[in-house]
PDB file of C-alpha atoms in Angstrom:
ATOM      1  CA  UNK A   1     -34.806  51.099  27.001  1.00  0.00           C
ATOM      2  CA  UNK A   2     -31.390  52.440  28.023  1.00  0.00           C
ATOM      3  CA  UNK A   3     -28.885  54.527  25.741  1.00  0.00           C
ATOM      4  CA  UNK A   4     -25.431  53.367  25.187  1.00  0.00           C
ATOM      5  CA  UNK A   5     -22.333  55.259  23.889  1.00  0.00           C
ATOM      6  CA  UNK A   6     -19.083  53.678  22.796  1.00  0.00           C
ATOM      7  CA  UNK A   7     -15.931  55.748  23.022  1.00  0.00           C
ATOM      8  CA  UNK A   8     -12.175  55.068  22.003  1.00  0.00           C
ATOM      9  CA  UNK A   9      -9.497  56.544  23.956  1.00  0.00           C
ATOM     10  CA  UNK A  10      -5.654  56.092  24.223  1.00  0.00           C
ATOM     11  CA  UNK A  11      -4.675  53.403  26.756  1.00  0.00           C
ATOM     12  CA  UNK A  12      -2.693  55.211  29.626  1.00  0.00           C
ATOM     13  CA  UNK A  13       0.815  53.570  29.196  1.00  0.00           C
ATOM     14  CA  UNK A  14       0.536  52.779  25.311  1.00  0.00           C
ATOM     15  CA  UNK A  15      -0.935  55.891  23.672  1.00  0.00           C
ATOM     16  CA  UNK A  16      -0.758  54.292  20.271  1.00  0.00           C
ATOM     17  CA  UNK A  17      -3.197  51.702  21.524  1.00  0.00           C
ATOM     18  CA  UNK A  18      -6.911  52.718  21.929  1.00  0.00           C
ATOM     19  CA  UNK A  19      -9.567  51.174  24.624  1.00  0.00           C
ATOM     20  CA  UNK A  20     -13.323  51.104  24.299  1.00  0.00           C
ATOM     21  CA  UNK A  21     -15.093  53.199  26.853  1.00  0.00           C
ATOM     22  CA  UNK A  22     -18.741  52.539  27.521  1.00  0.00           C
ATOM     23  CA  UNK A  23     -21.441  55.051  28.802  1.00  0.00           C
ATOM     24  CA  UNK A  24     -24.858  53.813  29.697  1.00  0.00           C
ATOM     25  CA  UNK A  25     -27.567  56.507  30.044  1.00  0.00           C
ATOM     26  CA  UNK A  26     -24.695  59.114  30.027  1.00  0.00           C
ATOM     27  CA  UNK A  27     -22.716  57.334  32.954  1.00  0.00           C
ATOM     28  CA  UNK A  28     -19.199  55.708  32.436  1.00  0.00           C
ATOM     29  CA  UNK A  29     -19.759  51.905  33.173  1.00  0.00           C
ATOM     30  CA  UNK A  30     -16.651  51.982  35.283  1.00  0.00           C
ATOM     31  CA  UNK A  31     -18.522  54.490  37.508  1.00  0.00           C
ATOM     32  CA  UNK A  32     -21.639  52.190  37.723  1.00  0.00           C
ATOM     33  CA  UNK A  33     -19.427  49.315  38.462  1.00  0.00           C
ATOM     34  CA  UNK A  34     -17.627  51.109  41.195  1.00  0.00           C
ATOM     35  CA  UNK A  35     -20.903  51.751  42.810  1.00  0.00           C
ATOM     36  CA  UNK A  36     -22.040  48.222  42.468  1.00  0.00           C
ATOM     37  CA  UNK A  37     -18.992  46.773  44.052  1.00  0.00           C
ATOM     38  CA  UNK A  38     -18.343  49.414  46.757  1.00  0.00           C
ATOM     39  CA  UNK A  39     -19.942  47.387  49.424  1.00  0.00           C
ATOM     40  CA  UNK A  40     -18.372  43.953  48.153  1.00  0.00           C
ATOM     41  CA  UNK A  41     -14.911  45.389  48.330  1.00  0.00           C
ATOM     42  CA  UNK A  42     -15.310  47.172  51.668  1.00  0.00           C
ATOM     43  CA  UNK A  43     -14.474  43.986  53.812  1.00  0.00           C
ATOM     44  CA  UNK A  44     -11.447  43.489  51.784  1.00  0.00           C
ATOM     45  CA  UNK A  45     -10.136  47.047  51.950  1.00  0.00           C
ATOM     46  CA  UNK A  46     -10.959  48.023  55.492  1.00  0.00           C
ATOM     47  CA  UNK A  47      -7.910  49.715  57.069  1.00  0.00           C
ATOM     48  CA  UNK A  48      -5.781  49.235  53.888  1.00  0.00           C
ATOM     49  CA  UNK A  49      -5.312  52.884  53.158  1.00  0.00           C
ATOM     50  CA  UNK A  50      -3.990  55.906  55.019  1.00  0.00           C
ATOM     51  CA  UNK A  51      -6.731  58.176  53.308  1.00  0.00           C
ATOM     52  CA  UNK A  52      -9.389  55.419  53.180  1.00  0.00           C
ATOM     53  CA  UNK A  53     -12.213  57.131  51.480  1.00  0.00           C
ATOM     54  CA  UNK A  54     -10.047  58.839  48.817  1.00  0.00           C
ATOM     55  CA  UNK A  55      -7.924  55.891  47.934  1.00  0.00           C
ATOM     56  CA  UNK A  56     -10.886  53.361  48.056  1.00  0.00           C
ATOM     57  CA  UNK A  57     -12.776  55.437  45.630  1.00  0.00           C
ATOM     58  CA  UNK A  58      -9.769  55.706  43.230  1.00  0.00           C
ATOM     59  CA  UNK A  59      -9.249  51.794  43.445  1.00  0.00           C
ATOM     60  CA  UNK A  60     -13.128  51.333  42.695  1.00  0.00           C
ATOM     61  CA  UNK A  61     -12.903  53.620  39.624  1.00  0.00           C
ATOM     62  CA  UNK A  62      -9.794  52.295  38.297  1.00  0.00           C
ATOM     63  CA  UNK A  63     -10.354  48.471  38.927  1.00  0.00           C
ATOM     64  CA  UNK A  64     -11.452  48.124  35.291  1.00  0.00           C
ATOM     65  CA  UNK A  65     -10.355  49.591  31.901  1.00  0.00           C
ATOM     66  CA  UNK A  66     -11.737  49.501  28.434  1.00  0.00           C
ATOM     67  CA  UNK A  67     -11.046  46.538  26.257  1.00  0.00           C
ATOM     68  CA  UNK A  68      -8.270  46.927  23.453  1.00  0.00           C
ATOM     69  CA  UNK A  69      -9.927  48.078  20.244  1.00  0.00           C
ATOM     70  CA  UNK A  70      -7.381  45.813  18.378  1.00  0.00           C
ATOM     71  CA  UNK A  71      -8.548  42.549  20.275  1.00  0.00           C
ATOM     72  CA  UNK A  72     -12.217  43.584  20.489  1.00  0.00           C
ATOM     73  CA  UNK A  73     -13.705  44.497  17.246  1.00  0.00           C
ATOM     74  CA  UNK A  74     -17.310  46.231  17.221  1.00  0.00           C
ATOM     75  CA  UNK A  75     -18.762  42.766  16.380  1.00  0.00           C
ATOM     76  CA  UNK A  76     -17.625  41.467  19.876  1.00  0.00           C
ATOM     77  CA  UNK A  77     -20.429  43.664  21.433  1.00  0.00           C
ATOM     78  CA  UNK A  78     -23.007  42.053  19.159  1.00  0.00           C
ATOM     79  CA  UNK A  79     -21.979  38.548  19.877  1.00  0.00           C
ATOM     80  CA  UNK A  80     -24.521  36.862  22.255  1.00  0.00           C
ATOM     81  CA  UNK A  81     -22.851  34.913  25.305  1.00  0.00           C
ATOM     82  CA  UNK A  82     -23.268  34.255  28.871  1.00  0.00           C
ATOM     83  CA  UNK A  83     -19.573  35.462  29.674  1.00  0.00           C
ATOM     84  CA  UNK A  84     -18.969  38.421  27.317  1.00  0.00           C
ATOM     85  CA  UNK A  85     -16.218  40.596  28.579  1.00  0.00           C
ATOM     86  CA  UNK A  86     -17.364  44.344  28.558  1.00  0.00           C
ATOM     87  CA  UNK A  87     -14.607  45.849  30.530  1.00  0.00           C
ATOM     88  CA  UNK A  88     -10.944  44.953  31.071  1.00  0.00           C
ATOM     89  CA  UNK A  89      -8.278  44.901  33.793  1.00  0.00           C
ATOM     90  CA  UNK A  90      -6.681  48.262  34.308  1.00  0.00           C
ATOM     91  CA  UNK A  91      -3.295  46.602  34.065  1.00  0.00           C
ATOM     92  CA  UNK A  92      -3.619  46.185  30.388  1.00  0.00           C
ATOM     93  CA  UNK A  93      -4.263  42.448  30.353  1.00  0.00           C
ATOM     94  CA  UNK A  94      -8.011  42.470  29.985  1.00  0.00           C
ATOM     95  CA  UNK A  95      -8.458  38.847  31.273  1.00  0.00           C
ATOM     96  CA  UNK A  96      -6.688  39.710  34.428  1.00  0.00           C
ATOM     97  CA  UNK A  97      -9.782  41.289  36.119  1.00  0.00           C
ATOM     98  CA  UNK A  98     -12.540  41.473  33.400  1.00  0.00           C
ATOM     99  CA  UNK A  99     -16.107  42.423  34.001  1.00  0.00           C
ATOM    100  CA  UNK A 100     -18.309  39.751  32.335  1.00  0.00           C
ATOM    101  CA  UNK A 101     -21.958  40.078  31.249  1.00  0.00           C
ATOM    102  CA  UNK A 102     -24.430  37.958  29.792  1.00  0.00           C
ATOM    103  CA  UNK A 103     -25.305  39.700  26.317  1.00  0.00           C
ATOM    104  CA  UNK A 104     -28.533  38.924  24.487  1.00  0.00           C
ATOM    105  CA  UNK A 105     -29.280  39.907  21.040  1.00  0.00           C
ATOM    106  CA  UNK A 106     -32.650  39.994  19.166  1.00  0.00           C
ATOM    107  CA  UNK A 107     -33.731  41.684  15.830  1.00  0.00           C
ATOM    108  CA  UNK A 108     -34.860  44.657  17.847  1.00  0.00           C
ATOM    109  CA  UNK A 109     -32.526  44.953  21.047  1.00  0.00           C
ATOM    110  CA  UNK A 110     -29.255  44.018  22.860  1.00  0.00           C
ATOM    111  CA  UNK A 111     -29.426  43.293  26.584  1.00  0.00           C
ATOM    112  CA  UNK A 112     -26.438  43.346  29.065  1.00  0.00           C
ATOM    113  CA  UNK A 113     -27.419  41.497  32.165  1.00  0.00           C
ATOM    114  CA  UNK A 114     -25.837  39.146  34.802  1.00  0.00           C
ATOM    115  CA  UNK A 115     -22.874  41.292  35.446  1.00  0.00           C
ATOM    116  CA  UNK A 116     -20.000  39.287  37.327  1.00  0.00           C
ATOM    117  CA  UNK A 117     -16.398  39.286  38.268  1.00  0.00           C
ATOM    118  CA  UNK A 118     -15.156  35.662  37.666  1.00  0.00           C
ATOM    119  CA  UNK A 119     -12.179  36.094  40.106  1.00  0.00           C
ATOM    120  CA  UNK A 120     -14.656  36.820  43.097  1.00  0.00           C
ATOM    121  CA  UNK A 121     -17.268  34.215  42.534  1.00  0.00           C
ATOM    122  CA  UNK A 122     -18.640  34.755  46.074  1.00  0.00           C
ATOM    123  CA  UNK A 123     -19.845  38.132  44.808  1.00  0.00           C
ATOM    124  CA  UNK A 124     -22.384  36.234  42.637  1.00  0.00           C
ATOM    125  CA  UNK A 125     -24.111  38.593  40.425  1.00  0.00           C
ATOM    126  CA  UNK A 126     -23.469  42.096  40.838  1.00  0.00           C
ATOM    127  CA  UNK A 127     -26.210  44.571  41.427  1.00  0.00           C
ATOM    128  CA  UNK A 128     -25.839  46.276  37.936  1.00  0.00           C
ATOM    129  CA  UNK A 129     -28.336  46.333  35.083  1.00  0.00           C
ATOM    130  CA  UNK A 130     -29.927  44.723  33.303  1.00  0.00           C
ATOM    131  CA  UNK A 131     -29.459  47.089  30.572  1.00  0.00           C
ATOM    132  CA  UNK A 132     -31.734  46.634  27.261  1.00  0.00           C
ATOM    133  CA  UNK A 133     -30.707  49.045  24.310  1.00  0.00           C
ATOM    134  CA  UNK A 134     -32.513  49.396  21.070  1.00  0.00           C
ATOM    135  CA  UNK A 135     -30.449  47.585  18.598  1.00  0.00           C
ATOM    136  CA  UNK A 136     -30.356  50.159  15.642  1.00  0.00           C
ATOM    137  CA  UNK A 137     -28.922  52.977  17.881  1.00  0.00           C
ATOM    138  CA  UNK A 138     -26.634  50.595  19.593  1.00  0.00           C
ATOM    139  CA  UNK A 139     -25.207  49.443  16.265  1.00  0.00           C
ATOM    140  CA  UNK A 140     -24.977  52.995  15.338  1.00  0.00           C
ATOM    141  CA  UNK A 141     -23.158  53.921  18.435  1.00  0.00           C
ATOM    142  CA  UNK A 142     -20.605  51.096  17.787  1.00  0.00           C
ATOM    143  CA  UNK A 143     -20.099  52.112  14.013  1.00  0.00           C
ATOM    144  CA  UNK A 144     -19.465  55.823  14.922  1.00  0.00           C
ATOM    145  CA  UNK A 145     -17.692  55.650  18.102  1.00  0.00           C
ATOM    146  CA  UNK A 146     -15.550  58.857  18.427  1.00  0.00           C
ATOM    147  CA  UNK A 147     -11.833  58.783  19.217  1.00  0.00           C
ATOM    148  CA  UNK A 148     -11.178  60.836  22.246  1.00  0.00           C
ATOM    149  CA  UNK A 149      -7.674  62.366  23.149  1.00  0.00           C
ATOM    150  CA  UNK A 150      -7.855  61.079  26.845  1.00  0.00           C
ATOM    151  CA  UNK A 151      -9.771  58.525  29.055  1.00  0.00           C
ATOM    152  CA  UNK A 152     -13.451  60.100  29.599  1.00  0.00           C
ATOM    153  CA  UNK A 153     -12.875  59.503  33.366  1.00  0.00           C
ATOM    154  CA  UNK A 154     -10.207  61.893  33.476  1.00  0.00           C
ATOM    155  CA  UNK A 155     -11.116  65.048  35.192  1.00  0.00           C
ATOM    156  CA  UNK A 156     -14.495  63.828  36.495  1.00  0.00           C
ATOM    157  CA  UNK A 157     -15.408  64.314  39.945  1.00  0.00           C
ATOM    158  CA  UNK A 158     -15.248  61.258  42.010  1.00  0.00           C
ATOM    159  CA  UNK A 159     -18.688  60.073  43.459  1.00  0.00           C
ATOM    160  CA  UNK A 160     -21.656  57.869  42.575  1.00  0.00           C
ATOM    161  CA  UNK A 161     -23.790  57.772  39.660  1.00  0.00           C
ATOM    162  CA  UNK A 162     -26.345  60.154  39.373  1.00  0.00           C
TER     163      UNK A 162
END
């Protein structure tokens, strides 16, 4: 079983709005997505940046943002479905560039699998997960999500997941 943390933090351009952040086994989900999509992005980004490595890494980490807490209540993360948004777009319009997952819910567990980017169907299912969480700790993490004063990725060193 994996562990999950849900956090809330202010949206970058709208500090009165809070976003959900998600950590799986202590690693921000956005970092995991960056690692899973690096090779998929590479052909599109080749020779696009002056400082290729640094700017590409920044794009990979910021391609997604958390979902707005005002639109996505805790129950959203407990609703089974094949195309459940678990991250949104960094522009603030969650549907612009969502990360979708199949969410399965049983009496004892919650599973996230089949991650995909609907605007890049040729990418297929991303090499990410599946993540299965014990349901009781998952629900506790949702119910007691702390509110941070900044995005948990701020100040982290770039790089790949441990």
